[in-house]
Coordinates of C-alpha atoms and ligand atoms in Angstrom, one line a residue:
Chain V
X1135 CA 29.4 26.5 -29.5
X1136 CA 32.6 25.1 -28.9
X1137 CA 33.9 28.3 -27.3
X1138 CA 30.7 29.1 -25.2
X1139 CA 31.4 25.8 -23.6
X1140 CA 35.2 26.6 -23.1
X1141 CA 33.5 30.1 -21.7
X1142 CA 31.3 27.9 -19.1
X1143 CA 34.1 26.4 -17.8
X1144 CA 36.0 28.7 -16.8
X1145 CA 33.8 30.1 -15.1
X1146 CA 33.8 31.4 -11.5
X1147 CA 32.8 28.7 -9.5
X1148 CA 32.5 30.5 -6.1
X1149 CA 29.0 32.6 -7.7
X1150 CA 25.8 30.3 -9.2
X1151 CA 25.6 29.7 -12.9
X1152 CA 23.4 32.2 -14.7
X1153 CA 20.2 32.1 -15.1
X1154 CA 18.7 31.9 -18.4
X1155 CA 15.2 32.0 -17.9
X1156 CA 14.6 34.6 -15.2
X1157 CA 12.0 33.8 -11.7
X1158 CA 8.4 34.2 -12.3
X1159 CA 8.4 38.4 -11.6
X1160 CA 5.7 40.1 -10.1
X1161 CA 2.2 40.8 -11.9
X1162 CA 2.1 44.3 -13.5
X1163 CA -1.2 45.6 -13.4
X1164 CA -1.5 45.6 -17.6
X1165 CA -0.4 44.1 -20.7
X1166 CA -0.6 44.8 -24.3
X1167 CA -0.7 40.9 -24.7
X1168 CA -1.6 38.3 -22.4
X1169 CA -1.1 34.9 -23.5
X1170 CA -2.7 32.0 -21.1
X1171 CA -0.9 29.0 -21.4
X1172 CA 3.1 28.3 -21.3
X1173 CA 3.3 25.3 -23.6
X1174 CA 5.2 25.7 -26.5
X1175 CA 2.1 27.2 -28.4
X1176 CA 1.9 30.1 -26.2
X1177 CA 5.6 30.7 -25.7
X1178 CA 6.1 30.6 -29.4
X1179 CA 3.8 32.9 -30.2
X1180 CA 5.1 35.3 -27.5
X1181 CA 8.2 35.3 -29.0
X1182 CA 7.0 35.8 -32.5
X1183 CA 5.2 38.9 -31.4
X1184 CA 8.3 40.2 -29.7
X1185 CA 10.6 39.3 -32.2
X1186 CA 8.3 40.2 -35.5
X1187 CA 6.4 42.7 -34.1
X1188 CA 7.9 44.7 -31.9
X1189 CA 5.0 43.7 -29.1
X1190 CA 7.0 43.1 -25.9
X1191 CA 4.3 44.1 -23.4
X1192 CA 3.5 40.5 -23.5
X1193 CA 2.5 38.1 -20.2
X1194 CA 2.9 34.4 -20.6
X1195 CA 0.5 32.8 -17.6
X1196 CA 0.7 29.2 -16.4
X1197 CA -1.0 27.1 -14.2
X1198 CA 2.0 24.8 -13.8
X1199 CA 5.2 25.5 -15.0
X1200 CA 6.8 26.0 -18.7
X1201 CA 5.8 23.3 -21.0
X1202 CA 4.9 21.4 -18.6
X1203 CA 1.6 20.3 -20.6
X1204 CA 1.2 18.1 -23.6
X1205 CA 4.7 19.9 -24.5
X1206 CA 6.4 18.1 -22.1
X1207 CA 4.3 14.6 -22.8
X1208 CA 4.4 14.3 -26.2
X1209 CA 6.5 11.7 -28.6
X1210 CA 8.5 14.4 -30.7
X1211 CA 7.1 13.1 -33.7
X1212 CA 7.5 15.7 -36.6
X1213 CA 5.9 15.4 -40.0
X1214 CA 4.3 17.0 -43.2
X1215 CA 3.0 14.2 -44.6
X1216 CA -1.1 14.7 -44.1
X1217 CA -3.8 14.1 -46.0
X1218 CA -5.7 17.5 -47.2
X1219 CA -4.1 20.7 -48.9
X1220 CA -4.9 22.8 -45.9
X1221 CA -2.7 20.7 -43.4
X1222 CA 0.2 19.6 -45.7
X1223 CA 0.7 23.4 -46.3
X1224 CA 0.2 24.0 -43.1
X1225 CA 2.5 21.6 -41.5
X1226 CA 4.9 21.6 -44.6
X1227 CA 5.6 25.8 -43.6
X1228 CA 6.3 24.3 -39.8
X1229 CA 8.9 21.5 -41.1
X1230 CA 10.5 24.4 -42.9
X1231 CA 10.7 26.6 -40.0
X1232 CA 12.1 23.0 -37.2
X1233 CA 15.3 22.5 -40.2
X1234 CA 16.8 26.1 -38.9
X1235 CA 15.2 26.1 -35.5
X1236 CA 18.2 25.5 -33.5
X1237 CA 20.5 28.4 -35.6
X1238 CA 16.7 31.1 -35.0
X1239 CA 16.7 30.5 -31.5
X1240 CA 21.1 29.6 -30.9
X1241 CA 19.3 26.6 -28.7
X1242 CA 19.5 23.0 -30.1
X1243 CA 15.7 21.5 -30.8
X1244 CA 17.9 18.3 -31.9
X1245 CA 15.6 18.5 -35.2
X1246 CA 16.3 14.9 -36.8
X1247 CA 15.4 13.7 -39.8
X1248 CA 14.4 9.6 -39.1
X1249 CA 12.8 8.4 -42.5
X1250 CA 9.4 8.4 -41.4
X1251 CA 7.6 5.4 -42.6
X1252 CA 3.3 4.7 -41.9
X1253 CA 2.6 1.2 -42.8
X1254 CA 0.1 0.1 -45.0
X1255 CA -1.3 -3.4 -43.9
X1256 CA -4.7 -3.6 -46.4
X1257 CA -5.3 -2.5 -49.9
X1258 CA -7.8 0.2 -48.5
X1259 CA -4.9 1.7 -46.4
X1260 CA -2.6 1.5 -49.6
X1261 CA -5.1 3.8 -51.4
X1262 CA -5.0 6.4 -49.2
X1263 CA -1.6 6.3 -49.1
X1264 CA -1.1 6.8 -52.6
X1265 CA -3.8 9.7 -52.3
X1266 CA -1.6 11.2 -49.8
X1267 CA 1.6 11.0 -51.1
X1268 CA 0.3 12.7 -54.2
X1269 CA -1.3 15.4 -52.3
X1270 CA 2.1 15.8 -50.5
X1271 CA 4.1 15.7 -53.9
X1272 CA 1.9 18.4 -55.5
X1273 CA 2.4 20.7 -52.3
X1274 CA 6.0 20.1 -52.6
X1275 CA 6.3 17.9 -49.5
X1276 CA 8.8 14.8 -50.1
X1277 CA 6.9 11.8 -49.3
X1278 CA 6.0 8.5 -51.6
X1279 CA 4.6 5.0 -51.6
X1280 CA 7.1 2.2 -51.3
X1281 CA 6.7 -1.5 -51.4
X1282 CA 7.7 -3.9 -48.8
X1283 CA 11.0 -5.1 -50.0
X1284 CA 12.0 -1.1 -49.8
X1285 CA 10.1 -1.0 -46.1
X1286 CA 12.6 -3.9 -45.4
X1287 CA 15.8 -2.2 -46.6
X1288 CA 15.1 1.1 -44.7
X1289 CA 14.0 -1.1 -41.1
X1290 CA 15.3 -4.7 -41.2
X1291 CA 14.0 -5.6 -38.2
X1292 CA 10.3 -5.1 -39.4
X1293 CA 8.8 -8.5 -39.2
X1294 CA 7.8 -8.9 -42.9
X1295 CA 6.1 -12.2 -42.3
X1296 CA 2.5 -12.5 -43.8
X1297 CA 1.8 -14.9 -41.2
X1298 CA -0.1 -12.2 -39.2
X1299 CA -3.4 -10.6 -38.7
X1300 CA -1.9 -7.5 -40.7
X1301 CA 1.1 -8.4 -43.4
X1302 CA 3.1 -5.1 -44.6
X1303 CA 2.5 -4.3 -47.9
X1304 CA 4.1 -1.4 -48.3
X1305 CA 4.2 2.0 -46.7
X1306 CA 4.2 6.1 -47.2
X1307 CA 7.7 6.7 -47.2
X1308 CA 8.7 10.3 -45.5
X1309 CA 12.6 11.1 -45.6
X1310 CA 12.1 14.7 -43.6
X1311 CA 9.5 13.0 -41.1
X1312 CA 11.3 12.8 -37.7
X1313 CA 11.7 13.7 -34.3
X1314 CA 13.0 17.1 -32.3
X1315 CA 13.6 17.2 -28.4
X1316 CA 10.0 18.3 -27.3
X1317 CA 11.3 20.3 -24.0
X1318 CA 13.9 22.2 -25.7
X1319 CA 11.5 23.5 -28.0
X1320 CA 9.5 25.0 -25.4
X1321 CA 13.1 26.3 -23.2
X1322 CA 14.5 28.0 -26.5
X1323 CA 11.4 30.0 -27.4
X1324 CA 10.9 31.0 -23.5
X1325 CA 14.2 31.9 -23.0
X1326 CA 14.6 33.9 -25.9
X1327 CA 11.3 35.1 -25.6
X1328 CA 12.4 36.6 -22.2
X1329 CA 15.5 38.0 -23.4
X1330 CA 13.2 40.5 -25.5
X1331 CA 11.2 41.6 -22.4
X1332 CA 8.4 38.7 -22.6
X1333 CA 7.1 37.8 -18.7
X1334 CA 6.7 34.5 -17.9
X1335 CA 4.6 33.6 -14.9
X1336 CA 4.6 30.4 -13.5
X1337 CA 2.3 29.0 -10.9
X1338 CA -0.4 31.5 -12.1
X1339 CA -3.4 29.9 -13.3
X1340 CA -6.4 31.8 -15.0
X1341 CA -9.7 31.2 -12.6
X1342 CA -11.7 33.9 -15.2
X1343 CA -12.1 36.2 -17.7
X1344 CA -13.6 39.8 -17.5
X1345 CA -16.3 40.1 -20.8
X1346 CA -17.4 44.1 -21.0
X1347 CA -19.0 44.2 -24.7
X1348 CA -17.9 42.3 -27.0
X1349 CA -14.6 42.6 -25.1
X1350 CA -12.2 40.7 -22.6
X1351 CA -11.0 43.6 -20.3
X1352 CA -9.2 41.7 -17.7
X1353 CA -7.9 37.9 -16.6
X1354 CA -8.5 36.7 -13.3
X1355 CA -5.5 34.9 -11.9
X1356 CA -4.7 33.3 -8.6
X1357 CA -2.3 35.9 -8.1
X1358 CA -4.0 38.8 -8.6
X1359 CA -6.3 40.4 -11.9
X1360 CA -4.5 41.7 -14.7
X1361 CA -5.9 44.2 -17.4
X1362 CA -4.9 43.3 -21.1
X1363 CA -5.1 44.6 -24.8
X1364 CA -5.1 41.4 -26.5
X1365 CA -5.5 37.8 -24.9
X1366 CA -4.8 34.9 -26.7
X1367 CA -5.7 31.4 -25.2
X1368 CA -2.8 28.1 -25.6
X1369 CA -4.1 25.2 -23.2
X1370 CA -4.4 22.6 -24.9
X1371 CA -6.5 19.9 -22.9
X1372 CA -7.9 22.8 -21.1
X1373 CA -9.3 24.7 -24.0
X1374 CA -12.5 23.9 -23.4
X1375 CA -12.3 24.8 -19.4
X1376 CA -10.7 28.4 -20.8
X1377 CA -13.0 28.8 -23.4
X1378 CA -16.0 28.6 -21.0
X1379 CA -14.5 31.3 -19.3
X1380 CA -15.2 33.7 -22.6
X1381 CA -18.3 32.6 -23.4
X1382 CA -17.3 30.1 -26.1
X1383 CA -18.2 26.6 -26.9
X1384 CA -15.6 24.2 -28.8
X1385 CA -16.0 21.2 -30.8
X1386 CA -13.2 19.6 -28.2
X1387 CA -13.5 16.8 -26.0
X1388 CA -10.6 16.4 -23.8
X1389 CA -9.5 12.8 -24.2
X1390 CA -5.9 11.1 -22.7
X1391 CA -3.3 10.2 -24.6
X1392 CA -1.2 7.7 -23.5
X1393 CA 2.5 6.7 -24.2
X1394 CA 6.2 5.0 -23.0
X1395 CA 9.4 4.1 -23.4
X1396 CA 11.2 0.8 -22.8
X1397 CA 14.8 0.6 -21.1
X1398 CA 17.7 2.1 -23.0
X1399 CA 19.2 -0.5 -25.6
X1400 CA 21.7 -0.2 -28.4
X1401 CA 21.0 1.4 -31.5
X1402 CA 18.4 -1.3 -33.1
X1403 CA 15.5 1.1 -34.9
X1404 CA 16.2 3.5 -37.4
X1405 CA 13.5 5.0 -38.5
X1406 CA 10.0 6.4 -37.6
X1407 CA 7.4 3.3 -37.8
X1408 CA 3.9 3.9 -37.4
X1409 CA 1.1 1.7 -38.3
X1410 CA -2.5 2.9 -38.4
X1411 CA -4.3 -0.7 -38.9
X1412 CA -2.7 -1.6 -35.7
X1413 CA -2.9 2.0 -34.0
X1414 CA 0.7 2.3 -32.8
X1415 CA 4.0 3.8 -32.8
X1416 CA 7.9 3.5 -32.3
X1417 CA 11.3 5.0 -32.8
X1418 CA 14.0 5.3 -31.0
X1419 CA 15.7 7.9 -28.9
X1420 CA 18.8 9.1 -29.2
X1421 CA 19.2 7.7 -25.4
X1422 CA 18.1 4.8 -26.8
X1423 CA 15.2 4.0 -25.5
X1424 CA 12.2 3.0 -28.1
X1425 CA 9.7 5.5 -27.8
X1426 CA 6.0 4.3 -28.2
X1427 CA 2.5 5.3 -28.6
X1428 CA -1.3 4.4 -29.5
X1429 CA -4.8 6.0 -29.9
X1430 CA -6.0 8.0 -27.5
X1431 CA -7.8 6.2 -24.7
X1432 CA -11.4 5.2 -25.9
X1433 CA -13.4 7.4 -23.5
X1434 CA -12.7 11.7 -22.4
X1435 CA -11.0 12.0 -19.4
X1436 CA -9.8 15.3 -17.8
X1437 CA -6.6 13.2 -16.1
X1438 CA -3.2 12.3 -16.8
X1439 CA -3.3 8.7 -15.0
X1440 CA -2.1 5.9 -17.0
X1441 CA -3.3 2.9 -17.4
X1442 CA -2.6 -1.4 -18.3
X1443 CA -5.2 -1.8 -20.5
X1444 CA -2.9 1.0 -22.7
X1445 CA -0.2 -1.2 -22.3
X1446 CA -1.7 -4.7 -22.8
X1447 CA -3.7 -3.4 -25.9
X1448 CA -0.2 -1.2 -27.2
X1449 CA 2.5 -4.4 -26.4
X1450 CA 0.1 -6.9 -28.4
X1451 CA 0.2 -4.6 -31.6
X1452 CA 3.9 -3.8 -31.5
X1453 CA 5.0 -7.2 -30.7
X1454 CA 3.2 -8.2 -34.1
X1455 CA 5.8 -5.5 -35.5
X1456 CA 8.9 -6.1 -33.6
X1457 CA 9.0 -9.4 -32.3
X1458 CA 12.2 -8.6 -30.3
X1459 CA 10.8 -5.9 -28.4
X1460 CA 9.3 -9.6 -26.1
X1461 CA 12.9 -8.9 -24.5
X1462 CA 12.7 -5.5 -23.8
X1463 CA 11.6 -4.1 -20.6
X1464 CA 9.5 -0.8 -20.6
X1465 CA 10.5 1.6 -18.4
X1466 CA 8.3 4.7 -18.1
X1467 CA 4.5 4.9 -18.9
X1468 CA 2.8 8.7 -19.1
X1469 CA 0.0 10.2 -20.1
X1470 CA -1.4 13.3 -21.4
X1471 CA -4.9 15.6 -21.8
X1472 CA -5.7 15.9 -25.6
X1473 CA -7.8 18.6 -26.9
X1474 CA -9.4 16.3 -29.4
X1475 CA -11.4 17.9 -32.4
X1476 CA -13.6 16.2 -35.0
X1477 CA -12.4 16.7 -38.3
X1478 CA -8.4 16.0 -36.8
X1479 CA -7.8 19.6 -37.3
X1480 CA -6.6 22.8 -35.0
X1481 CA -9.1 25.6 -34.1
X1482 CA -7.1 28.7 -34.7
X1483 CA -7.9 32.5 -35.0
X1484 CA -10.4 35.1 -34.2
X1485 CA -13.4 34.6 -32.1
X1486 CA -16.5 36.2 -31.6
X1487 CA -15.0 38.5 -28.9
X1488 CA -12.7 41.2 -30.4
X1489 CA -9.6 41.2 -28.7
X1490 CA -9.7 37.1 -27.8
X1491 CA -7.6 34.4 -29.8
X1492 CA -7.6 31.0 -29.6
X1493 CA -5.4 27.9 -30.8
X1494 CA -6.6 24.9 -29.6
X1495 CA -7.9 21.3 -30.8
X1496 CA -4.0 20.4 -31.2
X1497 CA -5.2 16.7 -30.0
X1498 CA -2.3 14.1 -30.6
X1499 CA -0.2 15.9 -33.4
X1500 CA 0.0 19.2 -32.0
X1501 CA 4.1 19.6 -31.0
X1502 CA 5.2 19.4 -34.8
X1503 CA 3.0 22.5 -35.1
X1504 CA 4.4 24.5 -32.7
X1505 CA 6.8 27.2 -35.0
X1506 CA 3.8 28.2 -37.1
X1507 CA 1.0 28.1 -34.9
X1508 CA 3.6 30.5 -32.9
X1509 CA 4.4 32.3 -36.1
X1510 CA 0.9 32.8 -37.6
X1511 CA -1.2 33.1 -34.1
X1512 CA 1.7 36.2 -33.3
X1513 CA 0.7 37.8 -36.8
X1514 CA -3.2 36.8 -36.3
X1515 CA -3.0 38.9 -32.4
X1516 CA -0.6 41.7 -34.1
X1517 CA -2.6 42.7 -36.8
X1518 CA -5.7 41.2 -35.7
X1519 CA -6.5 39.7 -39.7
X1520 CA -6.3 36.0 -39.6
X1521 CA -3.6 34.5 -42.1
X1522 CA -4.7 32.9 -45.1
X1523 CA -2.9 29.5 -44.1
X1524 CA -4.9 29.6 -41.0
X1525 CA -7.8 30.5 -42.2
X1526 CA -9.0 26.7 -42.5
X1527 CA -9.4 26.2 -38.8
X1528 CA -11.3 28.9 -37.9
X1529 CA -13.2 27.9 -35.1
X1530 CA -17.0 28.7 -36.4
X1531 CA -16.3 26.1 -39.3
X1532 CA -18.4 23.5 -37.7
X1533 CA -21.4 25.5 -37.4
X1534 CA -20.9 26.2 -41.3
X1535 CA -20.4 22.6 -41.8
X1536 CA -17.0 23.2 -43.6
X1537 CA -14.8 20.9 -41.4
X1538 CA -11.1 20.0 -42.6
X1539 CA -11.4 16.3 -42.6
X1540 CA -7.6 15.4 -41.8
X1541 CA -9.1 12.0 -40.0
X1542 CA -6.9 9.9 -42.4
X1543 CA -4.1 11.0 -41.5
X1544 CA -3.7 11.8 -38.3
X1545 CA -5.3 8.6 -36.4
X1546 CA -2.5 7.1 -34.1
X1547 CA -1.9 10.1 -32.3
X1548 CA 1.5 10.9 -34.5
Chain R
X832 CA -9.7 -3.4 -14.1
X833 CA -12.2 -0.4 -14.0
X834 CA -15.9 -1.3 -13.5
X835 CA -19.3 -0.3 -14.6
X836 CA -22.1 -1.0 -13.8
X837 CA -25.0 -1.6 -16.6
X838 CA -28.2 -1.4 -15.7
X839 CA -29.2 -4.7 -17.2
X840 CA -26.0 -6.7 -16.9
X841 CA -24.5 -5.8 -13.3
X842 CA -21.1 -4.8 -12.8
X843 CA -18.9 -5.7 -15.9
X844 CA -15.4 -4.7 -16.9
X845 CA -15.2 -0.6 -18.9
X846 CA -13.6 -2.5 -21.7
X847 CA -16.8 -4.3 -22.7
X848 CA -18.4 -0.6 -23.0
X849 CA -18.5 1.7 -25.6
X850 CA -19.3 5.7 -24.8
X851 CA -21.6 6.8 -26.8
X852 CA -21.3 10.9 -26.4
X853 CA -22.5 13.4 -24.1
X854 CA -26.5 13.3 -23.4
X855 CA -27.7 16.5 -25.2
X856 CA -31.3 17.4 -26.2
X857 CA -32.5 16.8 -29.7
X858 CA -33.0 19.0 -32.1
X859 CA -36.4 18.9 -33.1
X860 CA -36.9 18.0 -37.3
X861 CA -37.1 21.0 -39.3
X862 CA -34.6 22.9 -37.0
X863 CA -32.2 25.5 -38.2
X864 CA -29.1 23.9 -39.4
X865 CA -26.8 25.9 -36.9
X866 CA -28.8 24.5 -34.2
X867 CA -27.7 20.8 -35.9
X868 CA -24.6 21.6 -36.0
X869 CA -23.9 22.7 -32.2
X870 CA -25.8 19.5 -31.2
X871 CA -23.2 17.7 -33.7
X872 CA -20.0 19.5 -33.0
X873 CA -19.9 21.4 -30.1
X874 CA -19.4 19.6 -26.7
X875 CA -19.9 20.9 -22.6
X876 CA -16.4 19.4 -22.2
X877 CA -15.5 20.6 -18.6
X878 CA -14.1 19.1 -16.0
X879 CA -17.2 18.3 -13.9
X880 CA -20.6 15.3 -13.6
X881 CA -21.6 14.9 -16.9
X882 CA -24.4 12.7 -18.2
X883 CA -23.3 10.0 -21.2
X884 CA -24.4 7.4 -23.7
X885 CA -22.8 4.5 -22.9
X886 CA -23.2 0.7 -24.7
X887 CA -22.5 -2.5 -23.2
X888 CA -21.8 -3.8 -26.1
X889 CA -22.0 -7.7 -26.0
X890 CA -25.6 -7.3 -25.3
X891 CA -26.2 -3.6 -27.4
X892 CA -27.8 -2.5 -24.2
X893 CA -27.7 1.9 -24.8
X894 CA -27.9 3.3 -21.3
X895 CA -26.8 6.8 -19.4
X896 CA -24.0 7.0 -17.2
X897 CA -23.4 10.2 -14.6
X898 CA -20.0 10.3 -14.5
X899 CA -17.0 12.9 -13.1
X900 CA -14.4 13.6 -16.0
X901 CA -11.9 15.2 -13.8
X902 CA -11.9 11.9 -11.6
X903 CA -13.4 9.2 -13.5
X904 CA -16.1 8.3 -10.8
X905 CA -19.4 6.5 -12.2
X906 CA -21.8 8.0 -9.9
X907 CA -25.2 6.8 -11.6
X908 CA -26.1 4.4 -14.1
X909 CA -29.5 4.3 -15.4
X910 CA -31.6 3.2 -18.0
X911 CA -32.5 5.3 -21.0
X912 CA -36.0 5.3 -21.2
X913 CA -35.3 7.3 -17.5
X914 CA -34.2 10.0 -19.2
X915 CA -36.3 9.5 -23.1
X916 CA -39.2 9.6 -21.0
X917 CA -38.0 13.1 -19.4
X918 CA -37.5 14.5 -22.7
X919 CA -40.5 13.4 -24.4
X920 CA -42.4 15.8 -21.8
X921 CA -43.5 19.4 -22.9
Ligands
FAD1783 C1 1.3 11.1 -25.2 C2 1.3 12.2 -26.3 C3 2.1 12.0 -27.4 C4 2.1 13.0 -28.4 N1 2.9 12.8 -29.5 C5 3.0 13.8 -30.4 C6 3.9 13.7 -31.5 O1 4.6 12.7 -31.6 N2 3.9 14.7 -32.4 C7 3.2 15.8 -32.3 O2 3.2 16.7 -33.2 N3 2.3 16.0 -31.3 C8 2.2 15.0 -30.4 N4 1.3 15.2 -29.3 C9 0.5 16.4 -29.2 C10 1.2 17.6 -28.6 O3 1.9 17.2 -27.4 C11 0.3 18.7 -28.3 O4 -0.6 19.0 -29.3 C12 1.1 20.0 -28.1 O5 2.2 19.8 -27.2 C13 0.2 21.1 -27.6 O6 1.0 22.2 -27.1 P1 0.4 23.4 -26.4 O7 1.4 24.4 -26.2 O8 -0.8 23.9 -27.2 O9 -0.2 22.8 -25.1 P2 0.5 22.4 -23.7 O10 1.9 22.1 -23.8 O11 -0.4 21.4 -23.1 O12 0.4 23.7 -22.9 C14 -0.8 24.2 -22.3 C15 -0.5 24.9 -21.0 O13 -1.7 25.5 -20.5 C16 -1.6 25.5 -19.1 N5 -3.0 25.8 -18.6 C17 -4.1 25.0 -18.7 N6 -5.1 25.6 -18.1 C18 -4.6 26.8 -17.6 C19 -5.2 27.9 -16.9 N7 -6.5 27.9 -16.5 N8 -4.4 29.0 -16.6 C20 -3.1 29.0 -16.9 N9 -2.5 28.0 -17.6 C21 -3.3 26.9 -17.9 C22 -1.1 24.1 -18.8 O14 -0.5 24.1 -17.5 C23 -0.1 23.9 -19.9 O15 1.2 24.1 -19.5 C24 1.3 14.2 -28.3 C25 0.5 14.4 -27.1 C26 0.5 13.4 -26.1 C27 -0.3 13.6 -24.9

């Protein structure tokens, strides 16, 4: 690194810096792959199936511009810690895949481990906490239940008082739990992805899909109609929208999610703190500012506005937690559109169409996902067999009444 | 503040409401389970006027709202026997 920096500075000044990520080129008529959506879901997998399998006839189409989605909203939160096999395997294989991230793609994800701690404020939370954390020890996932003198040492400025609605009684305790840079995620896997011969097409937004059969035979953009091979939906809070556009229905609503950061301040929180009694979240960034978050908004919204009552209801909780943070001004409020499922659980895989994938339903804990749902989605379009890890979230699991049920862990949009 | 109006109660602040879920038809008893399950599970979702269940939930009053989801405009509130009594017909 040191020397590619040296490198960049002597460079001549009198020409523009490269570019890294080429202009959005023009539309070829066909593609072996066409991926709709350029969060980092779809630019992951595009990059899997260029890298892994050799499949680098591959168009990347967005309505706006590269992870500029949930990717670009979310609070970097990354864990393993859920609740049921399926999603602590699932999540534990993408915590694998974030510790060597920044070496795979020579681009630094700023993967940090930040002790990740979810309070427990009643004896009924405190259950499922020890239920978790042996779930996650038998899976192999490092993750146990702590008391609140330990909370204490690991975040001192926890107020341990039991003079409030909800004392802390203990917590899961998550050493690997912690944050990577959300937008450099997305960058790394584009960039790379377009070294290999990977289009991406910004400003191009899917307006429908061509069915022939049991077939999609084209896309319908705003710049034109492309013919593809293989088409794998990534939209997130539009999954529903695309979905349409294939003839599918989803057990998705589309619900905001809402979050903020205060003004920058010295280093004061170490670690990861999230408390589901009181439905909210904080750590801080390596700028400095406290990163926090809530539930999602209590009614489905197709919008990105934001709004006081999120900030009232959010400020009221976390000041129970940090009494400090009264001093602290906030800084920048934001929202996001999240594909909201009922079990807590992705859709992933197959559909009734042959050559049409879909990952979606990645609600409010999607952005921890993103290397394996790239991984696994790229082997799922290559050699059109759905991976056994996957295999969970197929999305005809609610018609079978075989639904995940990650609810308990995944309710505070972390 | 955003507003709604309930059909019993007037205009009142969205935080004393509850949604209740999208207005879909009913399966009738005996019906196949896969037909339970898409009434459960699987939602119209798109960014358009949809009809919901809404609460005011002070009183428990159940009504329906007609509302955008791309914009958030309420652009009818009624009450549910408007629409029960719809349903009930053959
Ligand atoms: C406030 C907030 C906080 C969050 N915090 C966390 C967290 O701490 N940890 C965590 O793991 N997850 C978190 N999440 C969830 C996470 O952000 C998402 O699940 C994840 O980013 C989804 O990535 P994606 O690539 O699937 O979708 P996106 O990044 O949303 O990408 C989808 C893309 O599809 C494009 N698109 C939509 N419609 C069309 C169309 N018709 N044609 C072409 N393109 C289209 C969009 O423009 C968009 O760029 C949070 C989400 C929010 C909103």
């Amino acid at each position: 690194m040191p020397l590619a920096l040296l490198k960049a500075g002597f460079r001549d000044r009198s020409k523009p810096p490269p570019r890294e990520l080429p202009a959005t080129p023009e539309l070829k008529k066909s593609y072996d792959v066409v991926i709709i959506g350029a969060g980092g879901h779809g630019l992951a997998a595009a990059y899997n199936l260029a890298k892994t399998w050799g499949i680098k006839s591959v168009a990347v189409l967005d309505k706006g511009y590269i992870g500029g989605g949930n990717t670009a909203r979310n609070t970097a939160i990354v864990r393993a810690n859920y609740l049921t096999p399926e999603g602590v395997a699932f999540y534990k294989e993408s915590m694998g895949l974030f510790e060597t991230l920044s070496q795979e793609l020579d681009f630094n994800v700023m993967y940090t481990r930040k002790n990740h701690l979810t309070l427990g404020h009643t004896d009924a939370a405190m259950r499922t906490m020890r239920w978790r954390a042996e779930v996650n020890k038998h899976l192999g996932v490092a993750s146990e239940v702590i008391d609140a003198k330990q909370v204490a040492e690991i975040e001192p400025r926890l107020n341990m008082s039991d003079a409030v609605r909800y004392p802390i009684l203990g917590a899961l305790y998550h050493p690997v739990g912690g944050t990577a840079r959300h937008d450099a995620v997305a960058w790394g896997y584009a960039i790379r992805a377009a070294q290999m011969g990977v289009e991406i097409h910004q400003l191009t937004e899917v307006t429908g899909l061509e069915v022939t059969g049991d077939k999609v035979t084209a896309v319908h953009t705003n710049r034109g109609t492309v013919q593809a091979g293989r088409v794998l939906q990534a939209v997130a809070g539009a999954s529903s929208h695309v979905a349409k556009m294939a003839g599918l229905r989803l057990a998705i609503r589309t619900i905001p999610l809402q979050a903020c950061v205060s003004q920058p301040v010295k280093p004061i929180i170490n670690a990861v703190v999230v408390s589901g009694s009181l439905h909210c979240y904080i750590w801080q960034s390596q700028r400095g500012e406290l990163v926090m978050g809530g539930a999602v908004d209590p009614y489905p919204l197709w919008s990105t506005r934001s709004s006081l009552e999120f900030k009232e209801g959010l400020m009221g909780h976390m000041l129970e937690l940090f009494p400090f943070l009264s001093e602290v001004r906030m800084m920048r409020q934001w929202a996001g559109m999240s594909d909201m499922t009922p079990d807590f659980a992705p859709i992933m895989g197959k559909t009734h169409l042959a050559n049409y994938y879909i990952d979606a339903g990645w609600g409010t804990y999607g952005f921890k996902a993103t290397p394996v749902s790239g991984k696994r989605m790229a082997e799922c379009v290559a050699t059109d067999t759905t991976p056994d890890i996957i295999k969970p979230f197929r999305h005809d699991r609610f018609t079978r009444f075989e639904q995940v049920g990650e609810a308990g862990a995944a309710s505070v949009g972390s | 503040m955003k507003i709604m109006t309930c059909p019993l109660n007037g205009p009142r602040n969205i935080s004393e409401f509850s949604y209740g879920g999208e207005v879909r038809a009913r399966p009738r008893p005996g019906a196949d389970p896969a037909v339970v399950a898409d009434y459960l599970f699987h939602k119209t979702n798109q960014p358009d006027v949809v009809r919901e269940w809404w609460c005011h939930v002070p009183t428990s009053y159940w009504f329906i709202a007609e509302r955008h989801l791309a914009t958030d405009q309420i652009l009818r509130t009624y009450p549910a026997a408007e629409y029960l009594d719809q349903e009930a017909q053959p």
